[in-house]
Tab-separated table of C-alpha atoms in Angstrom:
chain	number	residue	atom	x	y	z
A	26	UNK	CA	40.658	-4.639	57.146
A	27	UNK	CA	40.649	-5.631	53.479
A	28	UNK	CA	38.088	-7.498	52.292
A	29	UNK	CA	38.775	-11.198	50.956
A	30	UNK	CA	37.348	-10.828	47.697
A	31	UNK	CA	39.865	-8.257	46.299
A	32	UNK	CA	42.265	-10.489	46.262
A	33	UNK	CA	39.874	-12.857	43.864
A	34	UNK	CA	39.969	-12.385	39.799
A	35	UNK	CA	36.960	-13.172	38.783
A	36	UNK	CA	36.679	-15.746	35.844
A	37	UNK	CA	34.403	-18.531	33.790
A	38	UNK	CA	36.343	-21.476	33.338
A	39	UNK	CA	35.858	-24.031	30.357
A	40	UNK	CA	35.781	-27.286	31.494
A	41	UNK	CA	34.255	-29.111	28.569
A	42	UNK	CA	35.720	-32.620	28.625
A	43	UNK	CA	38.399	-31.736	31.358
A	44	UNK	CA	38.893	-33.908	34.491
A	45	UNK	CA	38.010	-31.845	37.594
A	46	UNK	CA	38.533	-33.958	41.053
A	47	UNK	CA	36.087	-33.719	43.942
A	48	UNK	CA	37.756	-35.562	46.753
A	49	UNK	CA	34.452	-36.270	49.222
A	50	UNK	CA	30.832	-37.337	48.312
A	51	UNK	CA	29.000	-35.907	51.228
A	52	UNK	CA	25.973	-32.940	51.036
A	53	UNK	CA	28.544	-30.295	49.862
A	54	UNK	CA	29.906	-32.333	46.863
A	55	UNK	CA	26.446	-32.955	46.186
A	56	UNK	CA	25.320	-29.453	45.791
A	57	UNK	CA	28.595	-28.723	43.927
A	58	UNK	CA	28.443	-31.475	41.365
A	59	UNK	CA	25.465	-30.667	39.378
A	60	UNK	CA	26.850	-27.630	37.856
A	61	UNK	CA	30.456	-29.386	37.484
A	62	UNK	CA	27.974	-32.140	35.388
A	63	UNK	CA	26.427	-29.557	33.615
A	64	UNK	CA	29.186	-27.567	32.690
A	65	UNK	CA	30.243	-30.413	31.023
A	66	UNK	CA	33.366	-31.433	32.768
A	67	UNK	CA	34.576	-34.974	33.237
A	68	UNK	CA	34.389	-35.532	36.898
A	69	UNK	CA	35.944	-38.171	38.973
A	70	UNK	CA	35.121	-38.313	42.844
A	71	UNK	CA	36.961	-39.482	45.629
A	72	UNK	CA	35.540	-40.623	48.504
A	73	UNK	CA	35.032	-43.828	51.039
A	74	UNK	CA	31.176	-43.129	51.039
A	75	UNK	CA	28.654	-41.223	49.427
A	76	UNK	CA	25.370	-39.735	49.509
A	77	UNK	CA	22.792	-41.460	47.686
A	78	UNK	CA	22.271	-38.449	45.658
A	79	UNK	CA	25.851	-39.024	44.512
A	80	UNK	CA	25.875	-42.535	44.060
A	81	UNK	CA	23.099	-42.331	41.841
A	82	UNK	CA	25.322	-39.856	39.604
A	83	UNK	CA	27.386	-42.496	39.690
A	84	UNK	CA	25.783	-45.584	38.778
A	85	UNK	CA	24.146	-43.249	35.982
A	86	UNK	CA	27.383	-42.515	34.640
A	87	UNK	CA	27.278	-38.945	35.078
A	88	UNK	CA	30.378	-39.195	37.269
A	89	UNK	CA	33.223	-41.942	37.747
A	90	UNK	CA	33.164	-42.905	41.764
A	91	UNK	CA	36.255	-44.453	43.439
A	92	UNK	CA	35.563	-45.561	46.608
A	93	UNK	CA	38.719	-44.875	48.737
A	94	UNK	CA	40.161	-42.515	50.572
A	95	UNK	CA	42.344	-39.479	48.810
A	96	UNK	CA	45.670	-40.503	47.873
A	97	UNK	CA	48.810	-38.681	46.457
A	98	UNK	CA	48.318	-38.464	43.200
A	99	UNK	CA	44.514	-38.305	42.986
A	100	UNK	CA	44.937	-34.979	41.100
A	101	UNK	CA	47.155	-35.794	38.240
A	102	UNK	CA	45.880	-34.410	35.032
A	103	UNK	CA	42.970	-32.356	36.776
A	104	UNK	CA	41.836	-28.904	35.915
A	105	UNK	CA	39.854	-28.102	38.644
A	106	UNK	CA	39.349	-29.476	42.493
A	107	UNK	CA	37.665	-29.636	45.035
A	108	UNK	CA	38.500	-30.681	48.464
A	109	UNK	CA	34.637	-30.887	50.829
A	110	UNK	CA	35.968	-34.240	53.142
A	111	UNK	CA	35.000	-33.785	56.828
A	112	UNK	CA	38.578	-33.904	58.045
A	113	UNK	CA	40.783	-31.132	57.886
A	114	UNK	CA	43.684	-32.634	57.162
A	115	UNK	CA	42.578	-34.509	54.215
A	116	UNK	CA	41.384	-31.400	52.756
A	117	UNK	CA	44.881	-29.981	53.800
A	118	UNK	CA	46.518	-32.475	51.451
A	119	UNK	CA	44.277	-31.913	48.746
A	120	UNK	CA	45.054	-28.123	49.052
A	121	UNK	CA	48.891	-28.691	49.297
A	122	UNK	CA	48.824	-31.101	45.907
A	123	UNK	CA	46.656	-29.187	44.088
A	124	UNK	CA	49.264	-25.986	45.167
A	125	UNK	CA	52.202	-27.963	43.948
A	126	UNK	CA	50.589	-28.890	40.880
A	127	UNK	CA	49.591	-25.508	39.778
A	128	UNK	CA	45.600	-26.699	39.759
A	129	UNK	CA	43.249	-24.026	41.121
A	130	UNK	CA	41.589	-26.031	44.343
A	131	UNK	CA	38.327	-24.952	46.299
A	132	UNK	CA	38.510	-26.208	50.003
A	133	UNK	CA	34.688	-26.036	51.383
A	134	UNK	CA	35.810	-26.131	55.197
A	135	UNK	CA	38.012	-22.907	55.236
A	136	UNK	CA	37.623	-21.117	51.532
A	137	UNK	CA	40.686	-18.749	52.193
A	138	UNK	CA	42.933	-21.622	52.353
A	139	UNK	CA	41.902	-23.024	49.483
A	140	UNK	CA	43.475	-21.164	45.871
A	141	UNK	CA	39.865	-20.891	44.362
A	142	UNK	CA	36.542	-19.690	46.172
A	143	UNK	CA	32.933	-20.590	44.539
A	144	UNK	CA	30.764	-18.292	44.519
A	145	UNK	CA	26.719	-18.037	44.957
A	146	UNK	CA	25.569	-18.943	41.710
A	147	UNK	CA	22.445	-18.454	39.618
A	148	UNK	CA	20.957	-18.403	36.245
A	149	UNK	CA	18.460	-16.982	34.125
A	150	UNK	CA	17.721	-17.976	30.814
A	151	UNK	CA	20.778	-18.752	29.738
A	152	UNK	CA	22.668	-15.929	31.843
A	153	UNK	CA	24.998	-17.048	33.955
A	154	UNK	CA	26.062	-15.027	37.305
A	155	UNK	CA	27.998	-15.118	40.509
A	156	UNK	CA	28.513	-13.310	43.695
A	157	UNK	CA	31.520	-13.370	46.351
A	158	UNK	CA	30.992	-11.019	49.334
A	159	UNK	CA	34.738	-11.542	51.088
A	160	UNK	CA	33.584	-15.069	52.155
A	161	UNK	CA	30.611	-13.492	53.733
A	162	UNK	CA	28.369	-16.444	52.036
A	163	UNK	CA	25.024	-15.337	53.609
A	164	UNK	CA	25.486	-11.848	51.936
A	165	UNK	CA	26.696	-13.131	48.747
A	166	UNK	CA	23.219	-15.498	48.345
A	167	UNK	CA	21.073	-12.762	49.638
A	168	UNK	CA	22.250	-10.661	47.129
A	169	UNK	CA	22.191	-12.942	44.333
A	170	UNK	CA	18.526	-13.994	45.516
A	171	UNK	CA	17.598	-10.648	45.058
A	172	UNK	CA	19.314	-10.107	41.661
A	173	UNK	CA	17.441	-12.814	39.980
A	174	UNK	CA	14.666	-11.768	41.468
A	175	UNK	CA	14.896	-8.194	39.835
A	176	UNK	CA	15.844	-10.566	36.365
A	177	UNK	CA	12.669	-12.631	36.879
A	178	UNK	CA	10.017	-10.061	37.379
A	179	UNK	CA	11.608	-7.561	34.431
A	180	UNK	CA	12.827	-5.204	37.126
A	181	UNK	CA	16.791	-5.755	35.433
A	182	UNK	CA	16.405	-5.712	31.394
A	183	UNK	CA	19.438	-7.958	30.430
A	184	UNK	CA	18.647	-8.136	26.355
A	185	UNK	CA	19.953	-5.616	24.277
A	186	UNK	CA	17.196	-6.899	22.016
A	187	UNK	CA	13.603	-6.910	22.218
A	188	UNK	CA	12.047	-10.476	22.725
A	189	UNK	CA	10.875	-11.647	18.752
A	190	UNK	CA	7.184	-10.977	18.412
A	191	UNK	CA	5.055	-14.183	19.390
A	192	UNK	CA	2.713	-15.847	22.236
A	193	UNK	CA	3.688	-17.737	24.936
A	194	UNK	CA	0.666	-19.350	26.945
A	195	UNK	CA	1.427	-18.827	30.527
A	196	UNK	CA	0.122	-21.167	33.746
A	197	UNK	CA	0.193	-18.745	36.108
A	198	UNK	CA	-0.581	-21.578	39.176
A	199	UNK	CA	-3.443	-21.909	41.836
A	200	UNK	CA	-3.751	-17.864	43.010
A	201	UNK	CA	-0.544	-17.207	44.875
A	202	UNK	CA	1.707	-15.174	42.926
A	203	UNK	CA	5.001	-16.799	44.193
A	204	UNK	CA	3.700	-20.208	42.670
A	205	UNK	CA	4.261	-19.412	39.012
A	206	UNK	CA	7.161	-21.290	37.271
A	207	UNK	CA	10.383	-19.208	37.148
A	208	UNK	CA	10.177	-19.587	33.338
A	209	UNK	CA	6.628	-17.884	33.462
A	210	UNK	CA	7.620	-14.798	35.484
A	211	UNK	CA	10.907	-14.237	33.144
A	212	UNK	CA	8.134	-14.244	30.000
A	213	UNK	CA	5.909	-12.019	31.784
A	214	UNK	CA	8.651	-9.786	32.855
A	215	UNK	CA	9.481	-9.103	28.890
A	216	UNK	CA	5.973	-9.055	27.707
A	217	UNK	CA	4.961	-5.753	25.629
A	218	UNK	CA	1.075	-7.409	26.223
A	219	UNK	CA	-0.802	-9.657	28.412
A	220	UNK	CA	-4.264	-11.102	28.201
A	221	UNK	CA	-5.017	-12.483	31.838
A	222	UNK	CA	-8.134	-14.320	33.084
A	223	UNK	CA	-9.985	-13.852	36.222
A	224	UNK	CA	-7.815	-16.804	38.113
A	225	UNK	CA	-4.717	-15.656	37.210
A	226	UNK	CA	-2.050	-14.435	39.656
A	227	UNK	CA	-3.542	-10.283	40.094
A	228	UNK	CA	-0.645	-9.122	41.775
A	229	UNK	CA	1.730	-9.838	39.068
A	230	UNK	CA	-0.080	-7.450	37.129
A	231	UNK	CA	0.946	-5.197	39.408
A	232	UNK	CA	4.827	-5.755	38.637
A	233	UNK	CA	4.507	-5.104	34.871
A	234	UNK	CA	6.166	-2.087	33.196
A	235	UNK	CA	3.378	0.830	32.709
A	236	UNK	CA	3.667	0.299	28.941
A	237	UNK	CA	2.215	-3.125	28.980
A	238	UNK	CA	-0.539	-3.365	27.699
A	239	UNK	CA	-3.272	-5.481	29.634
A	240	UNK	CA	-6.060	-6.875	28.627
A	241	UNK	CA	-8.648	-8.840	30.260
A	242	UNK	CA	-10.353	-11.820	29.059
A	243	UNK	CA	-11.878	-12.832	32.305
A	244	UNK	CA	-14.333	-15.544	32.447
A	245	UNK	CA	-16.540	-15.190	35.102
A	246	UNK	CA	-18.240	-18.380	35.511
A	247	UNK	CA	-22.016	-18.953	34.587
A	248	UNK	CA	-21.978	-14.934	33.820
A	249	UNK	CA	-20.207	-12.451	31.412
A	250	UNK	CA	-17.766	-14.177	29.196
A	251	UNK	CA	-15.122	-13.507	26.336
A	252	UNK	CA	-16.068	-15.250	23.606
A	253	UNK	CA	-12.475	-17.799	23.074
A	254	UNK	CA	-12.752	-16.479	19.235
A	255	UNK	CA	-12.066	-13.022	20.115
A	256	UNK	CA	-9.208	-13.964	22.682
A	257	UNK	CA	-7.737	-15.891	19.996
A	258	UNK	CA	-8.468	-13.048	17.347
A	259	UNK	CA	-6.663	-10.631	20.008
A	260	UNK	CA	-3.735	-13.344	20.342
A	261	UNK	CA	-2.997	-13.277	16.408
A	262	UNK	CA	-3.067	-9.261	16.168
A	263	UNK	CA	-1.370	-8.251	18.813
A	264	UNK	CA	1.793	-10.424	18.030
A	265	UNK	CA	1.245	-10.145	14.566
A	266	UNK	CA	1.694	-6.208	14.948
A	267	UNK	CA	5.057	-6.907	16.359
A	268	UNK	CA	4.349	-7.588	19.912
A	269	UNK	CA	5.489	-10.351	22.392
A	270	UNK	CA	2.305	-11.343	23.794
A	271	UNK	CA	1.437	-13.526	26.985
A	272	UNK	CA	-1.711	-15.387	27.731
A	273	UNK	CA	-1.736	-15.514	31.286
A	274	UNK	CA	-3.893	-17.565	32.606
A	275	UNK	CA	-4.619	-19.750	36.188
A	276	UNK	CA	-3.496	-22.709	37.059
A	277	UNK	CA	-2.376	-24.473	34.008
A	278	UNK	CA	-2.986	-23.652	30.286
A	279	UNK	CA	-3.618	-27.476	29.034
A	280	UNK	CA	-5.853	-28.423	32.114
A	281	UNK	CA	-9.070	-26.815	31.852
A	282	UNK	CA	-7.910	-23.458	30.036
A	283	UNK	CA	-8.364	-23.765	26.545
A	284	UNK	CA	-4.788	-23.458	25.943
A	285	UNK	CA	-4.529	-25.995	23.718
A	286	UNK	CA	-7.340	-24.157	20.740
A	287	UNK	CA	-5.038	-20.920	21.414
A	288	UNK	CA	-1.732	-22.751	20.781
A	289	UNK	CA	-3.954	-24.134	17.300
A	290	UNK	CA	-5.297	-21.162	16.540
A	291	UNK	CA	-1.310	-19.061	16.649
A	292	UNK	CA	-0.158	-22.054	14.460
A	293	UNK	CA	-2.686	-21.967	11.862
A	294	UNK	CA	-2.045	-18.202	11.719
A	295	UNK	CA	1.187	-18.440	11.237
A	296	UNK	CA	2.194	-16.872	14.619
A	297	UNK	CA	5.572	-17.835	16.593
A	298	UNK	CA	3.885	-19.522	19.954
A	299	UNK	CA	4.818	-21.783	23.155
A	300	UNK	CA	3.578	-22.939	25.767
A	301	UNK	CA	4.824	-22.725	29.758
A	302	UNK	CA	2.883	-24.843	32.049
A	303	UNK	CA	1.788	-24.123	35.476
A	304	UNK	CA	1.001	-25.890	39.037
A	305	UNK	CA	-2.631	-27.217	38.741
A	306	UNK	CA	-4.891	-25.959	41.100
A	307	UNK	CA	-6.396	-29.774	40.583
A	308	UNK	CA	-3.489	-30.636	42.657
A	309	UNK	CA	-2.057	-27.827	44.382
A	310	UNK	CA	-5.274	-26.500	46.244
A	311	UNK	CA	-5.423	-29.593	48.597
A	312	UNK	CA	-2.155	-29.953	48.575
A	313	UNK	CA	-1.578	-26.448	50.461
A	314	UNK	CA	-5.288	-27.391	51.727
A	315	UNK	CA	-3.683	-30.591	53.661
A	316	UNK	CA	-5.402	-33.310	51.401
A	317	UNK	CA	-3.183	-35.194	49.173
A	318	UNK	CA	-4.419	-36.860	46.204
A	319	UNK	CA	-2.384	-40.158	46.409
A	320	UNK	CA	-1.453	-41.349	49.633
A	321	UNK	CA	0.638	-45.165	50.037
A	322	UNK	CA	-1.436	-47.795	50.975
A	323	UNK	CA	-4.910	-45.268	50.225
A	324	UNK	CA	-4.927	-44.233	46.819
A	325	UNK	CA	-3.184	-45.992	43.909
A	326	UNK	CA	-5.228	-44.010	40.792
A	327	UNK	CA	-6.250	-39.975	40.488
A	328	UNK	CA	-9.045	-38.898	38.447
A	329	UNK	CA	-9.602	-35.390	37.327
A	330	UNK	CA	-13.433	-34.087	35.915
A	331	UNK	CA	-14.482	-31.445	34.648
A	332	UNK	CA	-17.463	-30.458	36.246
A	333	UNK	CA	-18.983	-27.099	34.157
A	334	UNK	CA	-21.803	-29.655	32.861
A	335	UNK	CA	-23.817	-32.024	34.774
A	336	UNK	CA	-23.970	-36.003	34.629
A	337	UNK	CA	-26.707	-36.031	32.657
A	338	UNK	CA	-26.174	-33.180	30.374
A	339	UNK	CA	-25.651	-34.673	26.570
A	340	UNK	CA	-22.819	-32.557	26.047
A	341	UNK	CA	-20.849	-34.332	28.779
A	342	UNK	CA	-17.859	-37.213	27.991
A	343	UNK	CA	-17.815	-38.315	31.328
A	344	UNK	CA	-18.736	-41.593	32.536
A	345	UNK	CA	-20.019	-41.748	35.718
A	346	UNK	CA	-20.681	-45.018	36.256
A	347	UNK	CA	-17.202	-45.960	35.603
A	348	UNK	CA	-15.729	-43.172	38.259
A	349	UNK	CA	-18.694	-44.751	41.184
A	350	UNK	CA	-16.796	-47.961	40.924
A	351	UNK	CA	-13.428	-46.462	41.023
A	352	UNK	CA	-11.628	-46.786	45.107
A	353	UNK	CA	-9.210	-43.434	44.605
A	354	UNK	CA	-9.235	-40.393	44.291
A	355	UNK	CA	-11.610	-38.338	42.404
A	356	UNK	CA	-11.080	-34.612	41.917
A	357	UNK	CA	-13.813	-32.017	40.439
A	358	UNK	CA	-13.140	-28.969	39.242
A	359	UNK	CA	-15.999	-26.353	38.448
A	360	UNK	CA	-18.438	-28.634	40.014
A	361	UNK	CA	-19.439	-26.466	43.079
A	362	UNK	CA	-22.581	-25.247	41.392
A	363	UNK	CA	-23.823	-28.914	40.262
A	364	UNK	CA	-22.066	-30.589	43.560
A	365	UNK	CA	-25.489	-32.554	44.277
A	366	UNK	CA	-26.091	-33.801	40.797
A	367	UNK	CA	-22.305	-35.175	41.400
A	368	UNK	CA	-22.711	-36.639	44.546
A	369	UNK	CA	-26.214	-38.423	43.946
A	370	UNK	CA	-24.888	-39.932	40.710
A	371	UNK	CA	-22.041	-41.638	42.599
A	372	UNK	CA	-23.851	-42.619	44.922
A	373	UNK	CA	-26.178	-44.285	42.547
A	374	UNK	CA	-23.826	-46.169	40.665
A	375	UNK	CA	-22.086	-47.367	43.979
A	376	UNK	CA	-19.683	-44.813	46.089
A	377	UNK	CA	-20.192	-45.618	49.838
A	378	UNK	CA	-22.123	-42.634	51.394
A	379	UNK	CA	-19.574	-41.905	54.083
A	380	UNK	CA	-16.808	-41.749	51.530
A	381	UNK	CA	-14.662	-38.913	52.373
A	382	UNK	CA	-14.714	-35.581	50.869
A	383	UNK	CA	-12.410	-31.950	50.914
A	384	UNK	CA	-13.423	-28.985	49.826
A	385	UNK	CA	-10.517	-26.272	48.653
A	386	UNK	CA	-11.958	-23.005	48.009
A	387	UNK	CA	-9.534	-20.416	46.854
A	388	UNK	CA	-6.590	-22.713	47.356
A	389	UNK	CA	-3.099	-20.696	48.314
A	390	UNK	CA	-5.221	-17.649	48.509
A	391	UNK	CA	-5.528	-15.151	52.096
A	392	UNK	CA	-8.850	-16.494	51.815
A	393	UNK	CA	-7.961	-20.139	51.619
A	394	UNK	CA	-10.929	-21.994	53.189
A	395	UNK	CA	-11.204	-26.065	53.744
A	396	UNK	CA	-14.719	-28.148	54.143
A	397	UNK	CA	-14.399	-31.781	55.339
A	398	UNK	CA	-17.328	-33.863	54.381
A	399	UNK	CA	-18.881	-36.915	53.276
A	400	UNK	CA	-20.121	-37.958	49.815
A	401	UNK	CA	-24.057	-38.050	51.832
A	402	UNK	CA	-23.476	-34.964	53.302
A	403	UNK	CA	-21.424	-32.674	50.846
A	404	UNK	CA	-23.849	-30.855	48.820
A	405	UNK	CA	-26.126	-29.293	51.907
A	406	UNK	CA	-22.729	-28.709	53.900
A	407	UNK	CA	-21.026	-26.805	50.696
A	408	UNK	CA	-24.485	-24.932	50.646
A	409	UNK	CA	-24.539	-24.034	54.407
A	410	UNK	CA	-21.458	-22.992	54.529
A	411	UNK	CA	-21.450	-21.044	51.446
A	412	UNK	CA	-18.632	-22.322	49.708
A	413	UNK	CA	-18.424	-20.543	45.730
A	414	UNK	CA	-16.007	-20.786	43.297
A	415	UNK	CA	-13.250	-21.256	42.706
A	416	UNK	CA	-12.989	-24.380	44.686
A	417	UNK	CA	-11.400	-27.510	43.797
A	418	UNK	CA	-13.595	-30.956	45.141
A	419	UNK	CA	-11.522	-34.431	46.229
A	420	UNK	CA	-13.545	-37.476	46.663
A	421	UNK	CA	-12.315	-40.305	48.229
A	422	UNK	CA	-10.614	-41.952	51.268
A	423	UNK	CA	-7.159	-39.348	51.179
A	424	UNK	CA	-9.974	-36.410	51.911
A	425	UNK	CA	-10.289	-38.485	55.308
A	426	UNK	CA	-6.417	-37.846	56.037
A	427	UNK	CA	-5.022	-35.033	58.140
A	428	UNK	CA	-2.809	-34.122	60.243
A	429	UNK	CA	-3.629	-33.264	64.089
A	430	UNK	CA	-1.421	-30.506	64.012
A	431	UNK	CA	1.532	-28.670	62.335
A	432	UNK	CA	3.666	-25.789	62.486
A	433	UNK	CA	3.656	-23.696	59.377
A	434	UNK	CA	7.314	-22.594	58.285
A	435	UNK	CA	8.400	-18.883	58.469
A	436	UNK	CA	9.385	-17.072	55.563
């Protein structure tokens, strides 16, 4: 049996300022009209009814909408078209005109009548690439999964170039490896060095080429410690000796990671630098730990402190007071050493004693562990159960949500 695709020649069309039709404004159209938009094509769509995804394209101006059903016609002018109605025989007629008209035509219900196929699409930093498997869909997307997989981790080189020397300050997200950005792992892929921290991804590490060069400027709380001078010192020289350098670090690299002197420091040297920010563990550790920091109808403001000195420390900006009288949500970070000290001072100034409280240690980690308390009871509870860093602290009534039970999705 021969296989679909060799009768398809593969090709990018321009459609800059040409009219493509998309007769139908359901879920398909929807997934197909965002790279229509962004190809820059003037798109006019056809349909009764639409999504609300769609209709907000349209109301935007992104798209024109005309809300009727496909007519004879419809297509004149058109470079492109696509024909995704739920009946057959509308996208039939759409086929059939298109055909007489000499326009190429994608029908989503039955691609080999159409006179064009789509194919699973992705891109990578500007690199644009597509996959048809003989109208085998689920093998076309499994293989173009995996191919910008091997572009995102460095596994595929697709520069003939070397990436200019420079620093790019990398959040690498809460723990979990698969939660940095897509725009961090393509950096790290094409890194000739990377300075990492202690909460940054590991296993990444373990993806780089063996000529990277890694470096570790962990910072073990209340014990060893690189000095930020010499990271910054290590920054300038290694990409001023020709090197693309990231700074990987956890989380992200403007909340709580210094980023921001390091980004100073580069520009004051003189040394090509950006910045790529990551999912906050402030947020994302009780997110996957089942606490949300805003809820509707619970929480209405999100506060987010520091906690590496205490209340009463002179060196601290924070004012307590203030936060006691607050009714949302209140996260700590780096407070699980000084957790007391936290708690009494907000009770003090006037947090109810049986306000609610989570504790997310080593959020999206294997060893992902969650402590339900109360502002009275938090600081012997985080000691008896030996909670330690890193751990992220919510106070306030959305630690008192959760769920009875759910099922956790495979994959």
């Amino acid at each position: 049996m021969t296989s679909q695709s060799q009768h398809h020649y593969f090709a990018g069309l321009d459609l800059q300022d040409r009219r493509v039709v998309v007769v139908g404004a359901g879920t398909v159209a929807q997934r197909r009209l965002p790279r229509l938009l962004k190809a820059g094509a003037s798109v006019v769509v056809i349909s009764p009814e639409a999504t609300p995804a769609v209709d907000a394209m349209a109301e935007s101006g992104e798209l024109v909408w005309h809300r009727r059903p496909f007519t004879a016609g419809d297509l004149d002018g058109a470079w492109y078209a696509v024909a995704c109605t739920s009946s057959a025989d509308v996208n039939e007629r759409v086929v059939a005109e298109a055909e007489r008209d000499r326009i190429f035509c994608v029908r989503a219900d039955d691609a080999s009548k159409g006179t064009a196929v789509t194919p699973a699409v992705a891109e990578h930093d500007g690199l644009l690439f597509g996959v048809l498997a003989g109208g085998d869909h689920r093998r076309a997307a499994v293989v173009k999964e995996a191919l910008l997989e091997a572009l995102r981790t460095g596994q595929v080189e697709e520069r003939a170039e070397p990436p200019e020397p420079g620093v790019a300050l990398v959040g690498g997200g809460p723990g979990d490896p698969d939660l940095i950005t897509v725009r961090g792992r393509q950096l790290l892929g094409r890194a000739d060095v990377v300075i990492t921290d202690r909460l940054a991804p590991r296993e990444l590490l373990e993806e780089l080429s063996p000529d990277v060069e890694v470096i570790d400027a962990s910072k073990i709380p209340y014990g060893r410690a690189a000095n930020q001078e010499v990271i910054n010192k290590l920054l300038i020289e290694r990409a001023t000796a020709g090197n693309f350098v990231v700074r990987l670090k956890g989380g992200d690299p403007y909340v709580y990671g210094r980023g921001f002197e390091e980004l100073l420091a580069c520009v004051e040297a003189g040394v090509a630098v950006t910045a790529v920010p990551g999912i906050t563990s402030a947020f994302a550790a009780p997110a996957i730990g089942d606490v949300p920091v805003t809820h509707r109808g619970v929480a209405h403001e999100v506060v987010v402190v520091s906690g590496h000195v205490g209340p009463h420390d002179e060196q601290s900006l924070v004012d307590w007071p203030a936060l006691a009288r607050l009714n949302g949500t209140l996260v700590l970070m780096m407070a699980v050493k000084r957790i007391r000290e936290f708690a009494d001072v907000l009770l003090e100034h006037g947090r109810s004693s049986e306000t609610p409280v989570a504790v997310v240690q080593e959020g999206s980690m294997h060893t992902q562990r969650t402590l339900r308390s109360t502002l009275r009871d938090v600081a012997d509870e985080v000691e008896n159960s030996e909670i330690r860093p890193p751990a992220v602290i919510v106070v306030g009534p959305v630690a008192g949500l959760a769920p009875d039970r759910r099922s956790l999705p495979v994959g």
